[in-house]
């Protein structure tokens, strides 16, 4: 059975070119280590784009 979004507190998000809207949720995971790895890979693959790593509403890290 798949978990609910509430059970997956960490998100990696790609923002649009104007940094106003989330363009894509790259990862939605339950543990920090996986979220951090997904964030680092997203930043590597999408140079120059704003990527955020969040735990619910709290921003943990930004790429720019």
mmCIF file of C-alpha atoms in Angstrom:
data_model
loop_
_atom_site.group_PDB
_atom_site.id
_atom_site.type_symbol
_atom_site.label_atom_id
_atom_site.label_comp_id
_atom_site.label_asym_id
_atom_site.label_seq_id
_atom_site.Cartn_x
_atom_site.Cartn_y
_atom_site.Cartn_z
ATOM 1 C CA UNK A 1 0.000 0.000 0.000
ATOM 2 C CA UNK A 2 1.393 3.388 -0.998
ATOM 3 C CA UNK A 3 1.892 6.058 1.653
ATOM 4 C CA UNK A 4 -0.063 9.268 1.745
ATOM 5 C CA UNK A 5 1.601 12.614 1.044
ATOM 6 C CA UNK A 6 1.291 13.361 4.787
ATOM 7 C CA UNK A 7 3.620 10.433 5.471
ATOM 8 C CA UNK A 8 6.253 11.865 3.102
ATOM 9 C CA UNK A 9 7.469 15.096 4.675
ATOM 10 C CA UNK A 10 10.461 15.779 2.397
ATOM 11 C CA UNK A 11 10.021 17.329 -1.061
ATOM 12 C CA UNK A 12 12.445 18.286 -3.805
ATOM 13 C CA UNK A 13 10.878 20.925 -6.034
ATOM 14 C CA UNK A 14 11.825 22.514 -9.366
ATOM 15 C CA UNK A 15 10.635 26.119 -9.698
ATOM 16 C CA UNK A 16 9.630 27.916 -12.896
ATOM 17 C CA UNK A 17 11.958 30.373 -14.658
ATOM 18 C CA UNK A 18 10.576 33.304 -12.639
ATOM 19 C CA UNK A 19 10.860 31.432 -9.291
ATOM 20 C CA UNK A 20 7.156 31.988 -8.596
ATOM 21 C CA UNK A 21 5.580 28.561 -9.029
ATOM 22 C CA UNK A 22 6.589 24.957 -8.526
ATOM 23 C CA UNK A 23 7.023 23.467 -11.986
ATOM 24 C CA UNK A 24 7.678 19.897 -10.841
ATOM 25 C CA UNK A 25 7.880 17.883 -7.641
ATOM 26 C CA UNK A 26 10.989 15.846 -8.326
ATOM 27 C CA UNK A 27 10.900 13.756 -5.168
ATOM 28 C CA UNK A 28 8.469 13.145 -2.321
ATOM 29 C CA UNK A 29 10.099 10.926 0.306
ATOM 30 C CA UNK A 30 9.986 9.943 3.969
ATOM 31 C CA UNK A 31 13.644 10.230 4.990
ATOM 32 C CA UNK A 32 16.192 13.026 4.887
ATOM 33 C CA UNK A 33 19.073 11.023 3.373
ATOM 34 C CA UNK A 34 17.040 10.095 0.292
ATOM 35 C CA UNK A 35 15.713 13.644 -0.023
ATOM 36 C CA UNK A 36 19.228 15.102 0.202
ATOM 37 C CA UNK A 37 20.503 12.710 -2.480
ATOM 38 C CA UNK A 38 17.565 13.554 -4.756
ATOM 39 C CA UNK A 39 18.199 17.276 -4.207
ATOM 40 C CA UNK A 40 21.903 16.976 -5.051
ATOM 41 C CA UNK A 41 21.168 14.988 -8.212
ATOM 42 C CA UNK A 42 18.450 17.440 -9.286
ATOM 43 C CA UNK A 43 20.843 20.367 -8.850
ATOM 44 C CA UNK A 44 23.522 18.541 -10.840
ATOM 45 C CA UNK A 45 21.130 17.745 -13.694
ATOM 46 C CA UNK A 46 19.395 21.145 -13.788
ATOM 47 C CA UNK A 47 22.191 23.685 -13.520
ATOM 48 C CA UNK A 48 21.019 27.266 -13.180
ATOM 49 C CA UNK A 49 17.489 26.337 -12.066
ATOM 50 C CA UNK A 50 16.020 26.932 -8.616
ATOM 51 C CA UNK A 51 15.607 23.645 -6.744
ATOM 52 C CA UNK A 52 14.371 23.533 -3.163
ATOM 53 C CA UNK A 53 14.582 20.829 -0.535
ATOM 54 C CA UNK A 54 11.736 21.140 1.966
ATOM 55 C CA UNK A 55 10.519 19.401 5.071
ATOM 56 C CA UNK A 56 6.826 20.252 4.926
ATOM 57 C CA UNK A 57 6.767 24.105 4.830
ATOM 58 C CA UNK A 58 10.366 24.575 6.032
ATOM 59 C CA UNK A 59 12.977 25.188 3.322
ATOM 60 C CA UNK A 60 16.097 23.212 4.203
ATOM 61 C CA UNK A 61 18.210 24.105 1.184
ATOM 62 C CA UNK A 62 18.024 26.059 -2.097
ATOM 63 C CA UNK A 63 20.195 25.587 -5.149
ATOM 64 C CA UNK A 64 20.571 29.323 -5.940
#
